[in-house]
Amino acid sequence: MIDSPVNALLKKLIHFDKSSASPVYIQISQQIINAIQRGYLAGGTLLPGTRILSQLIQVNRNTVVAVYDELASQGWVEIRANKGTFVIVPEQKTATIKARSNRIGDLYNFAETTGFPFQPSFHLSSTQEFSAAKYELNDGQPDLRLHPIHEFSKWYGASMKRKTLISKWNQNKKTRHSVFENQLCNYLNATRGFHIKPKNLISTRSTEMGLYIMAQLLIRPKEVVLVGDLSNYAANMIFQQSGATIKTIPVDEQGLNVDYIKTHFVKGAIRCVYLCANRDYPTTVSLSAERRLKLLELAKEYQFAIIEDDFDYDFQFEGLAKLPIASSDANGMVIYLGKLGQSLFPSFQTGFVVAPENLISEAKNYLQILDRQGDLIQEQMLSELIYEGEIHRLLKKNVLVYKQRRDFLCQCLEENFKDTIRFKKPTGGLALWLQFNTVIPLVQLSEQALNHDLFLPKTILYQDKDTCAIRLGFGHLNEEEIEAIVKKLRQAYDLVLK
């Protein structure tokens, strides 16, 4: 019996991985279902007893019992007392597609390439890198360890139990703006100096999604987009995918050089200007008040849009953050992008776009294609966190932590690097612009750092004829990690100089 054709087939088909997150009995059940669907096990076939199958595939008999119970609960087998377990083939709802080859091995193979042409995109090639190093740097991300997990479990559970949730999911009637839109609007008016209404904003999964939608609305192939001479690589990818011609303008201690725009471009030649006014990416310098006004005047005169990205506006350590350019825009020239909840776990963060009503109305048409439903539970919870002041409380607590980390990082850099580097302590944000006084090959620095268990992704390295710098993110590091990383960075630096 153990060598019957059915047993031999099952022994060849069934494979499982005990280290997988999926239970072994589920893995085995899925493979038997797959074999039934493909016709390898016909209707009425008697499956081996639990003892025999457990010996065949080397698992505990209780696991096989669980497999058969799972198959029976899904209607793939019938367990008959004192007779055995028999395969049931469900009634066919559609015509079966016969494969040209019935080789058993094909069950686990899938085509690696398409049999048809498609349009690849060089611009969207992933910039993500992976490393097994113990320590790593990034461009300035929050520390997920500061997220209040227990409180959020409670808040999330409460949001799930709201009786209004199902009615929101099944909403087919045109209604006024949601509670979340009203709360988000109130929050931005209070923190950004806006005077907007819910009709002036949309909520998106991320800042990048908001920028992608705006790029689709604004940019036609070969239209000119101006960015800072180093700029945000993620934003550049989105603009390039939209077919834009990207041109750079200088950035100095006062931020984007607005006068350069006037002296090098003519009216009608620019589609939009993208910038991070509060803290330039990657240099962290703030656009001066004088240049903000000049840029607004120039946008009106030249008829170009300003896309203002304030991704880390909330992280202000000294003084008050400058209000966005958008708060002074009376002519509808500015599109404001931001993110709510950077002190929270990523799945609870949300992006938003603020712009004149006619543009937001068009953007919603794109959004309903990309993300029609949104995340109603997230919106419900964020609404309550804003209303109850929890967002503000969490942010204030985390800002104190990040300020201490910034100060400690500056201290460690001064002690370990002395006059070999230069940097300006940022008044906010989660990254520091670190420049080397002696020009060194940063790729070699990255390689040497990796030998010391420190990973420097290429996206934080900036090197050209005028620049040799790192955008050194510190938000995700505690003081012990900061101290270790700075020492490893110095060791790598010394090896590159040899």
Coordinates of C-alpha atoms in Angstrom, one line a residue:
M1 CA 0.0 0.0 0.0
I2 CA 2.8 2.4 0.8
D3 CA 4.1 2.1 -2.7
S4 CA 0.7 2.7 -4.5
P5 CA 0.6 5.2 -7.3
V6 CA -1.2 7.8 -5.2
N7 CA 1.3 7.5 -2.4
A8 CA 4.2 7.8 -4.8
L9 CA 2.6 10.9 -6.4
L10 CA 2.0 12.6 -3.0
K11 CA 5.6 11.8 -1.9
K12 CA 6.9 13.6 -5.0
L13 CA 4.5 16.5 -4.8
I14 CA 4.6 17.4 -1.1
H15 CA 7.4 19.7 0.2
F16 CA 7.3 21.9 3.2
D17 CA 9.5 24.3 5.1
K18 CA 9.3 24.1 8.9
S19 CA 10.9 27.6 9.3
S20 CA 8.1 29.2 7.2
A21 CA 5.6 31.5 8.9
S22 CA 2.8 29.3 7.4
P23 CA 2.0 26.2 9.4
V24 CA 3.2 22.9 8.0
Y25 CA -0.4 21.5 7.7
I26 CA -1.5 24.5 5.7
Q27 CA 1.5 24.1 3.4
I28 CA 0.7 20.5 2.8
S29 CA -3.1 21.2 2.4
Q30 CA -2.4 23.8 -0.3
Q31 CA -0.2 21.4 -2.3
I32 CA -2.8 18.7 -2.2
I33 CA -5.5 21.2 -3.3
N34 CA -3.1 22.3 -6.1
A35 CA -2.8 18.7 -7.2
I36 CA -6.5 18.2 -7.3
Q37 CA -7.0 21.4 -9.3
R38 CA -4.5 20.3 -11.9
G39 CA -6.1 16.9 -12.3
Y40 CA -3.3 14.8 -10.7
L41 CA -5.7 13.6 -8.1
A42 CA -9.1 12.7 -9.7
G43 CA -12.4 12.8 -8.0
G44 CA -13.1 9.7 -5.9
T45 CA -9.4 8.9 -5.3
L46 CA -8.8 7.3 -2.0
L47 CA -6.0 9.2 -0.1
P48 CA -3.7 7.2 2.2
G49 CA -4.5 6.8 5.8
T50 CA -3.1 9.2 8.3
R51 CA -0.4 6.8 9.6
I52 CA 0.8 5.9 6.1
L53 CA 0.9 9.6 4.9
S54 CA 2.7 10.6 8.1
Q55 CA 5.4 8.0 7.3
L56 CA 5.6 9.0 3.6
I57 CA 6.3 12.7 4.2
Q58 CA 7.9 12.3 7.6
V59 CA 5.5 14.4 9.8
N60 CA 3.6 13.7 13.0
R61 CA 0.3 11.9 12.5
N62 CA -1.6 14.7 14.2
T63 CA -0.3 17.0 11.4
V64 CA -1.8 14.7 8.8
V65 CA -5.1 14.7 10.7
A66 CA -5.1 18.5 10.6
V67 CA -4.4 18.4 6.9
Y68 CA -7.4 16.2 6.2
D69 CA -9.6 18.2 8.5
E70 CA -8.5 21.4 6.6
L71 CA -9.2 19.8 3.2
A72 CA -12.6 18.6 4.4
S73 CA -13.6 22.0 5.8
Q74 CA -12.8 23.5 2.4
G75 CA -14.8 20.8 0.5
W76 CA -11.9 19.1 -1.2
V77 CA -12.2 15.7 0.4
E78 CA -14.9 13.6 2.2
I79 CA -14.0 11.7 5.3
R80 CA -16.1 8.5 5.5
A81 CA -16.1 6.6 8.8
N82 CA -14.3 3.3 8.6
K83 CA -13.7 3.7 4.8
G84 CA -11.2 6.5 4.4
T85 CA -10.7 10.0 2.9
F86 CA -11.8 10.5 -0.7
V87 CA -11.1 13.4 -3.1
I88 CA -14.0 15.6 -4.1
V89 CA -13.6 17.7 -7.3
P90 CA -15.9 20.7 -7.0
E91 CA -18.4 21.4 -9.8
Q92 CA -16.7 23.3 -12.6
K93 CA -18.0 26.8 -12.9
T94 CA -15.8 27.6 -16.0
A95 CA -14.1 25.6 -18.7
T96 CA -10.9 23.9 -17.7
I97 CA -7.7 25.1 -19.5
K98 CA -5.6 22.2 -20.5
A99 CA -1.8 22.6 -20.3
R100 CA 0.3 21.3 -23.2
S101 CA 2.6 19.6 -20.7
N102 CA 1.6 17.5 -17.7
R103 CA 5.0 17.2 -16.3
I104 CA 4.9 17.0 -12.5
G105 CA 7.8 19.4 -12.1
D106 CA 5.9 22.1 -13.8
L107 CA 3.6 22.3 -10.8
Y108 CA 6.3 24.4 -9.0
N109 CA 7.6 26.4 -11.9
F110 CA 6.4 29.8 -13.1
A111 CA 7.6 31.8 -16.1
E112 CA 10.5 34.1 -15.3
T113 CA 10.0 36.4 -18.2
T114 CA 6.9 37.6 -20.1
G115 CA 6.0 36.2 -23.5
F116 CA 5.1 39.8 -24.6
P117 CA 6.9 43.1 -24.8
F118 CA 6.3 45.9 -22.3
Q119 CA 7.8 49.4 -21.6
P120 CA 10.5 49.2 -18.9
S121 CA 11.3 52.3 -16.9
F122 CA 14.9 53.2 -16.1
H123 CA 13.8 56.1 -13.9
L124 CA 11.9 53.9 -11.5
S125 CA 14.7 51.4 -10.8
S126 CA 14.8 50.8 -7.1
T127 CA 17.4 52.7 -5.1
Q128 CA 17.0 50.4 -2.1
E129 CA 20.1 48.6 -0.9
F130 CA 20.3 45.8 1.6
S131 CA 23.0 44.9 4.1
A132 CA 23.6 42.5 7.0
A133 CA 25.7 45.1 8.9
K134 CA 24.9 45.7 12.5
Y135 CA 24.7 49.5 12.1
E136 CA 23.4 51.5 9.2
L137 CA 22.7 55.2 8.3
N138 CA 19.8 56.6 6.4
D139 CA 18.8 60.1 5.2
G140 CA 16.9 61.0 8.4
Q141 CA 14.1 58.6 9.4
P142 CA 12.2 58.6 12.7
D143 CA 12.9 55.9 15.3
L144 CA 10.2 53.3 15.2
R145 CA 11.1 52.2 18.7
L146 CA 9.6 55.4 20.0
H147 CA 6.2 54.5 18.7
P148 CA 3.7 53.8 21.6
I149 CA 2.7 50.3 20.6
H150 CA 0.5 49.5 23.5
E151 CA -1.5 52.7 23.3
F152 CA -1.9 52.3 19.6
S153 CA -3.2 48.7 19.9
K154 CA -5.9 50.1 22.2
W155 CA -6.8 53.0 19.9
Y156 CA -6.8 50.8 16.8
G157 CA -9.0 48.2 18.4
A158 CA -11.4 51.0 19.5
S159 CA -11.6 52.3 15.9
M160 CA -12.3 48.8 14.6
K161 CA -15.3 48.6 16.9
R162 CA -17.0 51.8 15.8
K163 CA -20.5 51.1 14.5
T164 CA -20.1 53.8 11.9
L165 CA -17.2 52.0 10.2
I166 CA -19.2 49.6 8.1
S167 CA -21.5 52.3 6.9
K168 CA -18.4 54.3 5.8
W169 CA -17.1 51.4 3.8
N170 CA -20.5 50.9 2.1
Q171 CA -21.0 54.7 1.5
N172 CA -22.5 55.3 -2.0
K173 CA -24.2 58.6 -1.3
K174 CA -22.4 61.9 -1.9
T175 CA -21.7 63.4 1.5
R176 CA -19.9 66.4 2.9
H177 CA -16.3 66.1 3.9
S178 CA -15.4 63.4 6.4
V179 CA -14.5 63.9 10.0
F180 CA -10.9 63.1 9.2
E181 CA -10.7 65.8 6.5
N182 CA -12.2 68.3 8.9
Q183 CA -9.7 67.4 11.7
L184 CA -6.7 67.3 9.3
C185 CA -7.8 70.7 8.0
N186 CA -8.0 72.1 11.6
Y187 CA -4.6 70.7 12.4
L188 CA -2.9 72.2 9.4
N189 CA -4.5 75.6 10.0
A190 CA -3.3 75.5 13.6
T191 CA 0.3 74.3 12.9
R192 CA 1.0 75.8 9.4
G193 CA -0.7 79.1 9.6
F194 CA -3.2 78.1 6.8
H195 CA -6.7 79.3 6.3
I196 CA -7.9 76.3 4.3
K197 CA -11.1 74.3 4.2
P198 CA -11.4 70.5 3.5
K199 CA -12.0 71.2 -0.2
N200 CA -8.4 72.4 -0.3
L201 CA -6.8 69.1 0.6
I202 CA -6.6 65.5 -0.1
S203 CA -5.1 62.7 2.0
T204 CA -2.8 60.2 0.3
R205 CA -0.9 57.1 1.5
S206 CA 2.4 59.0 1.3
T207 CA 4.0 62.2 0.3
E208 CA 5.4 60.4 -2.8
M209 CA 1.9 59.4 -3.9
G210 CA 0.7 63.0 -3.6
L211 CA 3.7 64.2 -5.6
Y212 CA 3.1 61.5 -8.2
I213 CA -0.5 62.6 -8.7
M214 CA 0.5 66.3 -8.9
A215 CA 3.2 65.4 -11.5
Q216 CA 0.6 63.6 -13.6
L217 CA -1.6 66.7 -13.5
L218 CA 1.1 69.3 -14.1
I219 CA 3.8 67.9 -16.3
R220 CA 3.8 67.1 -20.0
P221 CA 6.9 65.5 -21.7
K222 CA 9.9 67.8 -21.9
E223 CA 8.4 70.5 -19.7
V224 CA 11.0 72.0 -17.4
V225 CA 11.1 71.3 -13.7
L226 CA 13.6 73.2 -11.5
V227 CA 15.1 71.6 -8.5
G228 CA 18.1 72.3 -6.2
D229 CA 21.5 71.3 -7.5
L230 CA 21.6 68.2 -5.3
S231 CA 17.9 67.7 -4.6
N232 CA 15.7 64.8 -3.5
Y233 CA 16.3 61.7 -5.6
A234 CA 12.8 60.3 -5.0
A235 CA 11.2 63.4 -6.3
N236 CA 13.5 63.5 -9.3
M237 CA 12.5 59.9 -10.2
I238 CA 8.8 60.9 -10.2
F239 CA 9.5 64.0 -12.4
Q240 CA 11.6 62.0 -14.8
Q241 CA 8.9 59.3 -15.1
S242 CA 6.4 62.1 -16.0
G243 CA 8.7 63.0 -18.9
A244 CA 10.0 66.3 -17.4
T245 CA 13.3 67.9 -18.2
I246 CA 14.9 68.5 -14.9
K247 CA 17.2 71.5 -14.5
T248 CA 19.1 72.4 -11.4
I249 CA 19.7 75.7 -9.7
P250 CA 22.2 76.6 -7.0
V251 CA 21.6 76.3 -3.3
D252 CA 23.6 78.4 -0.8
E253 CA 23.3 79.3 2.9
Q254 CA 20.0 81.1 2.2
G255 CA 18.5 78.2 0.4
L256 CA 17.5 78.0 -3.3
N257 CA 19.0 80.9 -5.3
V258 CA 15.8 82.5 -6.7
D259 CA 17.8 85.2 -8.5
Y260 CA 19.4 82.5 -10.6
I261 CA 15.9 81.6 -12.0
K262 CA 15.3 85.2 -13.2
T263 CA 18.7 85.5 -14.9
H264 CA 18.7 82.1 -16.6
F265 CA 15.1 81.5 -17.6
V266 CA 12.3 83.4 -19.4
K267 CA 8.6 83.6 -18.9
G268 CA 6.8 80.5 -20.0
A269 CA 9.9 78.3 -20.0
I270 CA 9.3 76.8 -16.5
R271 CA 6.5 74.4 -15.6
C272 CA 7.2 74.2 -11.9
V273 CA 9.8 74.6 -9.1
Y274 CA 10.2 71.9 -6.5
L275 CA 11.8 72.7 -3.2
C276 CA 11.9 71.9 0.5
A277 CA 11.6 75.4 1.9
N278 CA 11.8 74.7 5.6
R279 CA 14.8 72.4 5.3
D280 CA 16.4 71.9 2.0
Y281 CA 17.0 68.2 1.0
P282 CA 19.8 67.2 1.4
T283 CA 21.7 70.2 2.8
T284 CA 19.1 71.1 5.6
V285 CA 19.4 74.9 5.0
S286 CA 16.2 77.0 5.2
L287 CA 15.0 79.3 2.5
S288 CA 15.2 82.9 3.7
A289 CA 12.1 85.0 4.1
E290 CA 13.3 87.4 1.4
R291 CA 13.7 84.6 -1.1
R292 CA 10.4 83.1 -0.2
L293 CA 8.7 86.4 -1.2
K294 CA 10.8 86.7 -4.3
L295 CA 9.9 83.2 -5.4
L296 CA 6.2 83.8 -4.9
E297 CA 6.4 87.0 -7.0
L298 CA 8.4 85.3 -9.7
A299 CA 5.9 82.4 -9.9
K300 CA 3.1 84.8 -10.5
E301 CA 5.1 86.7 -13.1
Y302 CA 6.5 83.7 -14.9
Q303 CA 3.3 81.6 -14.4
F304 CA 5.0 78.5 -12.9
A305 CA 3.8 76.3 -10.0
I306 CA 5.7 76.0 -6.8
I307 CA 5.7 72.5 -5.2
E308 CA 6.7 72.9 -1.6
D309 CA 7.6 69.7 0.2
D310 CA 7.8 70.0 4.0
F311 CA 8.4 66.4 4.9
D312 CA 9.9 67.1 8.4
Y313 CA 8.2 70.4 9.3
D314 CA 7.1 69.1 12.7
F315 CA 10.6 68.4 14.0
Q316 CA 11.7 71.8 15.1
F317 CA 14.3 72.0 17.9
E318 CA 15.1 75.7 18.3
G319 CA 12.8 78.7 17.9
L320 CA 9.7 78.4 15.7
A321 CA 9.6 76.8 12.3
K322 CA 9.1 79.3 9.4
L323 CA 5.6 79.1 8.1
P324 CA 5.2 77.5 4.7
I325 CA 5.4 79.6 1.5
A326 CA 1.9 78.3 0.9
S327 CA 0.6 80.2 3.9
S328 CA 1.4 83.4 2.1
D329 CA 0.1 82.4 -1.3
A330 CA -2.8 84.6 -2.3
N331 CA -2.6 83.7 -6.1
G332 CA -2.9 79.9 -6.1
M333 CA 0.7 79.3 -7.2
V334 CA 1.8 76.8 -4.4
I335 CA 1.1 73.1 -4.0
Y336 CA 2.0 72.1 -0.5
L337 CA 3.0 68.5 0.3
G338 CA 3.5 67.1 3.8
K339 CA 3.1 64.1 6.1
L340 CA 1.1 63.7 9.3
G341 CA 2.2 61.4 12.0
Q342 CA 5.9 61.1 11.5
S343 CA 6.2 60.2 15.2
L344 CA 4.0 57.2 14.6
F345 CA 4.7 53.7 13.0
P346 CA 4.7 54.0 9.2
S347 CA 1.3 52.3 8.8
F348 CA -0.3 55.1 10.8
Q349 CA 1.3 57.9 8.9
T350 CA -0.5 59.7 6.0
G351 CA 0.5 62.1 3.3
F352 CA -1.5 65.1 2.3
V353 CA -1.6 67.8 -0.5
V354 CA -2.9 71.3 0.0
A355 CA -3.8 73.3 -3.1
P356 CA -6.6 75.4 -4.7
E357 CA -9.9 73.7 -5.0
N358 CA -9.9 73.2 -8.7
L359 CA -6.6 71.3 -8.6
I360 CA -7.6 69.2 -5.6
S361 CA -10.8 68.3 -7.4
E362 CA -8.8 66.9 -10.4
A363 CA -6.4 65.2 -8.0
K364 CA -9.3 63.3 -6.4
N365 CA -10.1 61.8 -9.8
Y366 CA -6.6 60.3 -9.9
L367 CA -6.8 59.2 -6.3
Q368 CA -10.0 57.3 -6.8
I369 CA -8.2 55.1 -9.4
L370 CA -5.1 54.6 -7.3
D371 CA -6.6 54.3 -3.8
R372 CA -10.4 54.6 -3.9
Q373 CA -11.1 53.3 -0.5
G374 CA -8.2 54.7 1.5
D375 CA -7.7 53.4 5.0
L376 CA -10.9 54.2 7.0
I377 CA -9.6 52.7 10.3
Q378 CA -6.4 54.8 10.1
E379 CA -8.5 57.9 9.3
Q380 CA -10.8 57.2 12.2
M381 CA -7.9 56.8 14.6
L382 CA -6.0 59.8 13.4
S383 CA -9.1 62.0 13.7
E384 CA -9.4 61.0 17.3
L385 CA -5.7 61.5 18.0
I386 CA -5.8 65.0 16.5
Y387 CA -9.1 65.9 18.4
E388 CA -7.8 64.6 21.7
G389 CA -4.4 66.3 21.3
E390 CA -2.4 63.0 21.3
I391 CA -0.6 63.8 18.1
H392 CA 0.7 67.0 19.6
R393 CA 1.7 65.3 22.8
L394 CA 3.6 62.5 21.1
L395 CA 5.3 64.9 18.9
K396 CA 6.5 67.1 21.8
K397 CA 7.9 64.1 23.6
N398 CA 9.7 62.8 20.5
V399 CA 11.1 66.2 19.6
L400 CA 12.9 66.3 23.0
V401 CA 14.4 62.9 22.3
Y402 CA 15.6 63.8 18.8
K403 CA 17.1 67.1 20.0
Q404 CA 19.2 65.3 22.6
R405 CA 20.3 62.9 19.9
R406 CA 21.2 65.7 17.5
D407 CA 23.3 67.4 20.3
F408 CA 25.0 64.1 21.2
L409 CA 25.8 63.5 17.5
C410 CA 27.4 66.9 17.1
Q411 CA 29.5 66.3 20.2
C412 CA 30.7 62.9 19.0
L413 CA 31.6 64.3 15.5
E414 CA 33.6 67.2 17.0
E415 CA 35.5 64.9 19.3
N416 CA 36.3 62.2 16.7
F417 CA 36.8 64.3 13.5
K418 CA 37.9 67.7 14.9
D419 CA 38.9 70.0 11.9
T420 CA 38.6 67.3 9.2
I421 CA 34.9 68.0 8.7
R422 CA 32.5 70.9 8.8
F423 CA 28.8 71.0 9.6
K424 CA 26.2 73.4 10.9
K425 CA 24.0 72.2 13.7
P426 CA 20.5 72.0 12.2
T427 CA 17.7 73.8 14.0
G428 CA 15.3 70.9 13.2
G429 CA 14.9 67.8 11.1
L430 CA 16.4 64.3 11.6
A431 CA 19.5 64.7 9.5
L432 CA 22.8 66.6 9.5
W433 CA 24.7 67.8 6.4
L434 CA 28.3 66.5 7.0
Q435 CA 31.0 67.9 4.7
F436 CA 34.6 66.6 4.5
N437 CA 37.3 69.3 4.3
T438 CA 39.6 66.9 2.4
V439 CA 38.0 65.4 -0.7
I440 CA 37.8 61.6 -0.4
P441 CA 36.1 59.0 -2.6
L442 CA 32.9 58.4 -0.7
V443 CA 32.3 55.0 -2.4
Q444 CA 35.6 53.8 -0.8
L445 CA 34.5 55.3 2.5
S446 CA 31.3 53.2 2.2
E447 CA 33.3 50.1 1.5
Q448 CA 35.6 50.6 4.4
A449 CA 32.7 51.3 6.7
L450 CA 31.0 48.1 5.7
N451 CA 34.2 46.2 6.8
H452 CA 33.5 47.8 10.2
D453 CA 29.9 46.6 10.3
L454 CA 28.5 50.0 9.2
F455 CA 26.3 50.4 6.2
L456 CA 26.3 53.7 4.2
P457 CA 23.7 53.5 1.4
K458 CA 24.6 55.3 -1.8
T459 CA 21.5 57.5 -1.5
I460 CA 23.1 59.5 1.4
L461 CA 26.5 60.1 -0.4
Y462 CA 26.9 63.3 -2.4
Q463 CA 30.0 63.8 -4.4
D464 CA 30.8 66.0 -7.4
K465 CA 33.5 68.5 -8.3
D466 CA 32.1 70.9 -5.6
T467 CA 30.7 68.5 -3.0
C468 CA 32.0 65.8 -0.8
A469 CA 29.3 65.2 1.9
I470 CA 27.0 62.8 3.6
R471 CA 23.4 63.4 4.6
L472 CA 23.7 61.8 8.0
G473 CA 20.4 60.8 9.5
F474 CA 20.4 60.4 13.3
G475 CA 16.7 60.1 14.2
H476 CA 16.7 56.3 14.2
L477 CA 19.7 56.0 16.5
N478 CA 20.0 56.1 20.3
E479 CA 23.1 57.6 21.9
E480 CA 24.9 54.3 22.3
E481 CA 24.4 53.6 18.6
I482 CA 25.5 57.2 17.6
E483 CA 28.7 56.9 19.5
A484 CA 29.6 53.5 17.9
I485 CA 28.7 54.7 14.4
V486 CA 30.8 57.9 14.6
K487 CA 33.8 55.9 15.8
K488 CA 33.4 53.4 12.9
L489 CA 33.0 56.2 10.5
R490 CA 36.2 57.7 11.7
Q491 CA 38.0 54.4 11.4
A492 CA 36.8 54.0 7.8
Y493 CA 37.8 57.6 7.0
D494 CA 41.4 57.0 8.3
L495 CA 41.7 53.9 6.1
V496 CA 40.6 55.8 3.0
L497 CA 43.2 58.5 3.7
K498 CA 46.0 55.9 3.8

